[in-house]
Coordinates of C-alpha atoms in Angstrom, one line a residue:
M24 CA 0.2 -0.1 -0.2
K25 CA 1.2 3.4 -1.1
T26 CA 2.1 5.6 2.1
N27 CA 0.0 8.8 2.0
W28 CA 0.5 12.0 4.1
L29 CA -1.9 14.9 5.0
V30 CA -1.7 18.1 6.9
T31 CA -4.5 18.0 9.1
G32 CA -3.7 21.1 11.4
G33 CA -1.8 24.2 11.5
K34 CA 0.7 24.9 8.5
A35 CA 3.1 22.6 7.2
E36 CA 4.6 21.5 3.7
I37 CA 5.1 17.7 2.7
K38 CA 7.7 17.3 -0.2
G39 CA 8.4 13.7 -0.9
E40 CA 10.0 12.3 2.3
T41 CA 10.6 15.8 3.8
F42 CA 8.1 17.5 6.2
K43 CA 8.5 21.3 7.0
Y44 CA 6.6 22.7 9.9
I45 CA 5.8 26.4 9.3
P46 CA 5.6 28.7 12.3
Q47 CA 2.3 30.8 12.9
T48 CA 1.1 32.6 15.8
I49 CA -2.4 33.5 17.3
K50 CA -3.6 35.7 20.4
N51 CA -4.9 33.6 23.0
K52 CA -7.8 35.1 25.4
F53 CA -5.4 37.3 27.3
G54 CA -4.1 39.0 24.1
Q55 CA -0.6 37.0 24.3
E56 CA 0.9 35.5 20.9
E57 CA 1.0 31.6 21.1
N58 CA 2.6 29.3 18.6
V59 CA 0.2 27.4 16.4
P60 CA 0.9 23.4 16.4
A61 CA 0.7 21.6 13.2
F62 CA -0.3 18.1 12.7
I63 CA 0.5 15.6 9.8
K64 CA -1.4 12.4 9.7
S65 CA -0.7 9.2 7.5
N66 CA -2.4 6.1 6.6
L67 CA 0.2 3.9 8.1
D68 CA -1.4 1.4 10.7
F69 CA 1.2 0.9 13.4
E70 CA 1.1 -1.2 16.6
N71 CA 4.5 -3.3 16.7
G72 CA 7.9 -2.7 15.3
E73 CA 10.2 0.2 14.5
I74 CA 10.0 4.0 13.6
N75 CA 13.0 6.1 12.4
F76 CA 13.4 9.6 11.2
R77 CA 15.7 12.7 11.4
V78 CA 14.8 15.9 12.7
R79 CA 16.2 19.3 12.7
I80 CA 14.8 22.1 15.0
K81 CA 16.0 25.8 15.5
E82 CA 15.1 26.8 18.7
Q83 CA 15.2 25.6 22.3
H84 CA 11.5 24.8 22.9
A85 CA 10.6 23.3 19.4
M86 CA 8.5 20.1 19.8
C87 CA 8.3 17.3 17.3
Q88 CA 6.3 14.0 18.5
V89 CA 4.9 10.9 17.0
I90 CA 1.2 10.2 18.4
F91 CA 0.3 6.7 18.9
N92 CA -3.2 5.5 19.8
S93 CA -4.7 8.3 17.9
D94 CA -7.6 6.2 16.8
T95 CA -8.4 5.6 20.4
G96 CA -8.0 9.0 21.7
G97 CA -4.3 10.0 20.9
N98 CA -3.1 9.6 24.4
L99 CA 0.6 8.7 23.9
N100 CA 3.1 11.0 22.5
I101 CA 7.0 10.4 22.0
G102 CA 9.7 12.3 20.8
L103 CA 11.6 15.7 20.9
N104 CA 10.9 18.2 23.9
T105 CA 8.0 16.8 26.1
N106 CA 7.1 18.5 29.4
D107 CA 10.4 20.5 29.3
I108 CA 12.5 17.3 28.8
L109 CA 14.6 17.0 25.7
F110 CA 13.6 13.5 24.9
G111 CA 10.6 11.9 26.3
I112 CA 7.4 9.7 26.5
T113 CA 4.2 11.4 27.7
K114 CA 0.7 10.1 28.3
F115 CA -2.5 12.1 28.3
N116 CA -4.0 11.9 31.8
V117 CA -7.7 12.2 31.2
E118 CA -8.5 13.0 35.0
T119 CA -6.2 16.1 35.1
S120 CA -6.4 16.9 31.5
K121 CA -2.6 17.3 31.3
W122 CA 0.4 15.3 29.9
D123 CA 2.2 13.2 32.3
L124 CA 5.8 12.4 31.7
I125 CA 6.3 8.7 31.8
S126 CA 10.1 8.4 31.1
G127 CA 12.5 10.8 29.5
S128 CA 16.1 12.5 29.7
G129 CA 18.0 15.6 28.9
S130 CA 17.4 19.3 29.3
N131 CA 16.0 21.4 26.4
E132 CA 18.8 23.8 27.4
N133 CA 21.3 21.4 25.8
V134 CA 19.5 21.2 22.5
E135 CA 21.7 21.7 19.5
F136 CA 20.6 23.6 16.5
D137 CA 20.8 23.0 12.8
I138 CA 21.8 19.3 13.2
D139 CA 20.1 16.2 12.5
Y140 CA 18.8 14.2 15.7
N141 CA 18.5 10.6 14.7
I142 CA 15.4 9.5 16.2
K143 CA 14.4 5.8 16.7
I144 CA 11.3 4.4 18.4
T145 CA 10.9 0.7 19.2
I146 CA 7.5 -0.7 20.3
Y147 CA 7.3 -4.6 20.9
G148 CA 4.1 -5.2 22.8
S149 CA 3.8 -2.8 26.0
V150 CA 7.8 -2.2 25.8
I151 CA 8.3 1.4 24.6
T152 CA 12.0 2.6 23.8
L153 CA 13.2 5.9 22.6
Y154 CA 16.7 6.2 20.9
A155 CA 18.5 9.5 19.9
N156 CA 21.4 9.1 17.8
D157 CA 21.6 5.4 18.7
I158 CA 21.6 6.4 22.5
K159 CA 18.6 5.1 24.6
V160 CA 17.0 8.0 26.2
A161 CA 13.6 6.8 27.4
E162 CA 11.9 3.7 28.1
A163 CA 8.4 2.8 29.5
V164 CA 5.9 0.1 29.7
Q165 CA 2.7 1.2 28.1
E166 CA -0.3 -0.2 25.8
V167 CA 0.1 0.7 22.2
R168 CA -3.1 0.1 20.1
Q169 CA -3.0 -0.2 16.3
S170 CA -3.9 3.1 14.6
Q171 CA -2.7 5.5 12.2
L172 CA 0.3 7.5 12.9
Q173 CA 0.5 11.4 13.3
I174 CA 3.3 13.7 13.7
A175 CA 2.7 16.7 15.9
F176 CA 5.1 20.0 15.7
I177 CA 5.0 23.3 17.5
S178 CA 7.9 26.0 17.5
S179 CA 8.7 29.7 17.0
S180 CA 10.8 28.6 13.9
E181 CA 10.6 26.0 11.1
I182 CA 11.1 22.3 11.9
I183 CA 12.7 19.8 9.2
L184 CA 11.7 16.2 9.5
K185 CA 13.1 13.5 7.0
D186 CA 13.2 10.0 6.0
F187 CA 10.2 8.8 8.2
K188 CA 10.5 5.1 7.8
V189 CA 8.4 2.4 9.5
T190 CA 9.0 -1.2 10.0
N191 CA 6.2 -3.3 11.3
V192 CA 6.6 -6.4 13.3
K193 CA 4.0 -9.0 13.7
P194 CA 2.3 -8.5 17.2
K195 CA 2.7 -11.6 19.6
A196 CA 0.3 -13.6 21.3
F197 CA 2.0 -15.3 24.6
V198 CA 0.0 -18.4 25.4
V199 CA 0.0 -19.5 29.0
M200 CA -1.0 -23.1 29.9
Q201 CA -0.2 -26.2 31.4
F202 CA 2.1 -28.3 29.3
S203 CA 0.4 -31.8 28.6
D204 CA -0.8 -33.6 25.4
E205 CA -4.6 -32.5 26.1
Y206 CA -3.7 -28.6 26.1
N207 CA -0.9 -29.0 23.5
D208 CA -3.9 -30.3 21.1
L209 CA -5.8 -27.2 22.0
Y210 CA -2.8 -25.0 21.4
N211 CA -1.6 -26.6 18.0
E212 CA -5.2 -27.3 16.6
V213 CA -6.9 -24.1 17.9
I214 CA -5.1 -21.2 19.4
K215 CA -2.2 -21.3 17.3
P216 CA -4.2 -21.4 13.8
V217 CA -6.7 -18.6 14.9
C218 CA -4.0 -16.3 16.1
E219 CA -2.0 -16.7 12.8
E220 CA -5.4 -15.7 11.1
Y221 CA -5.2 -12.3 13.0
G222 CA -1.3 -12.0 12.2
L223 CA -0.1 -12.8 15.5
E224 CA 2.9 -14.7 16.2
C225 CA 2.1 -17.4 18.7
E226 CA 4.6 -18.4 21.5
R227 CA 4.6 -20.5 24.7
A228 CA 7.2 -20.5 27.5
D229 CA 8.4 -24.0 25.9
D230 CA 9.5 -22.3 22.7
F231 CA 12.3 -20.6 24.7
F232 CA 16.0 -21.7 24.0
T233 CA 18.0 -19.4 26.3
T234 CA 20.1 -19.5 29.2
N235 CA 18.2 -17.2 31.3
V236 CA 16.0 -17.9 34.4
I237 CA 12.8 -19.0 33.0
I238 CA 10.7 -16.6 35.1
Q239 CA 12.8 -13.9 33.4
D240 CA 11.6 -15.0 29.8
I241 CA 8.3 -15.6 30.7
V242 CA 8.0 -11.9 32.3
Q243 CA 9.5 -10.4 29.3
S244 CA 7.5 -12.1 26.9
I245 CA 4.3 -11.1 28.6
I246 CA 5.5 -7.6 28.6
S247 CA 6.3 -7.6 25.0
A248 CA 3.3 -9.6 23.9
S249 CA 0.2 -7.5 22.4
V250 CA -2.2 -10.2 24.0
I251 CA -2.1 -12.8 26.5
I252 CA -4.1 -16.3 26.1
A253 CA -4.2 -18.2 29.2
E254 CA -5.7 -21.8 29.7
I255 CA -6.8 -21.9 33.3
T256 CA -8.6 -25.3 33.7
P257 CA -6.2 -27.0 36.1
D258 CA -4.9 -25.4 39.3
N259 CA -1.7 -24.5 38.1
P260 CA 0.3 -22.0 40.1
N261 CA 2.5 -20.8 37.5
V262 CA -0.4 -20.3 35.2
F263 CA -2.2 -18.3 37.7
Y264 CA 1.1 -16.3 38.6
E265 CA 1.4 -15.3 35.0
V266 CA -2.2 -14.3 34.5
G267 CA -2.0 -12.1 37.7
Y268 CA 1.2 -10.4 36.3
S269 CA -0.6 -10.0 32.9
H270 CA -3.6 -8.2 34.6
A271 CA -1.4 -6.2 37.0
I272 CA 0.3 -4.5 33.8
G273 CA -3.0 -3.9 32.0
K274 CA -2.3 -6.5 29.4
P275 CA -5.3 -7.6 27.0
T276 CA -5.8 -11.2 28.4
I277 CA -8.2 -14.0 27.2
L278 CA -9.1 -16.8 29.8
L279 CA -10.0 -20.0 28.3
C280 CA -11.5 -22.9 30.7
D281 CA -12.9 -26.4 30.0
R282 CA -16.7 -26.7 31.0
K283 CA -15.5 -29.7 33.1
R284 CA -14.2 -27.6 35.7
D285 CA -17.0 -26.7 38.4
K286 CA -15.9 -23.4 39.7
L287 CA -13.2 -21.0 38.9
P288 CA -11.0 -19.7 41.7
F289 CA -12.3 -16.7 43.4
D290 CA -10.0 -13.9 42.2
L291 CA -10.7 -14.9 38.5
S292 CA -14.3 -15.4 38.7
S293 CA -15.0 -11.9 37.9
F294 CA -13.3 -12.0 34.7
R295 CA -14.8 -12.7 31.3
T296 CA -13.9 -16.3 30.3
L297 CA -14.2 -18.3 27.3
F298 CA -15.4 -21.7 28.2
Y299 CA -15.2 -24.6 26.0
E300 CA -15.9 -28.3 25.5
N301 CA -13.4 -30.6 24.7
S302 CA -14.8 -32.3 21.8
I303 CA -15.1 -32.2 18.0
A304 CA -18.2 -29.9 18.1
G305 CA -16.4 -28.0 20.9
K306 CA -13.4 -27.4 18.9
S307 CA -15.5 -25.3 16.3
K308 CA -17.0 -23.4 18.9
V309 CA -14.0 -22.4 20.8
E310 CA -12.5 -21.2 17.5
Q311 CA -15.4 -18.8 16.8
K312 CA -15.7 -17.5 20.1
L313 CA -11.6 -16.8 20.2
R314 CA -12.1 -15.2 16.9
K315 CA -14.7 -12.7 18.4
Y316 CA -12.3 -12.0 21.4
L317 CA -9.3 -11.1 19.1
E318 CA -11.6 -9.1 16.8
N319 CA -12.5 -7.0 20.1
I320 CA -8.7 -6.4 20.7
F321 CA -7.4 -6.1 17.3

């Protein structure tokens, strides 16, 4: 698909792979001059992967940020000059109607003019990392949902952005379950094929081939996944721990349970659960229900 860009607010120019913010001012209700922001939006859907670009500014408070979650409220901005921090990740706080700094570094007093900052943003599941000139300058754990990318500018001088590149990586579904033949069949015949229909890379803990402590790999996989699918039929402490961790960090989590189980643990009983029957007819039904759950998330 061809990449298209459109100026949706303020004044800016788009010439090939070069974007130029053109400063404007207006008077606020107190009669003071204020800089007018500009917004450029693309048809690029993004959720997981890497973004690279070069940006050049000419004054201390110039702001250039990529807006994520724009289709769900635009509540996550990453880039240059956020809350008086040179490089940062900010999130809009609905309760206070202000932008909260989640992670950042550097002072805008040290900004360099008329040079290109090489900016890289990587997002893998909930792990967001911001680099400037290949140096890690901010990192946070926040949910990013698929949406069209936007860029926001504001300054008293022009801003030049070049070579905006996006590398999409398949989002990941991390599957939590007991390892036995019964649940292996559910994984291989139902969960994995349905996830792949939605462009998700499926992974379980037994796919790890590292020398790390296993819990480190599991925690990292939960954080970097876009969705967790957990089979909670047997009373398995490891599974319950991983489900609890997923809920604690706000990760979208789909719970599956065989109807043969009489009662869910109290702490899980309030969560919506996909109940299924381990039969030929039950296989078709759990596939349909799992598709609906994934459609609601993606």
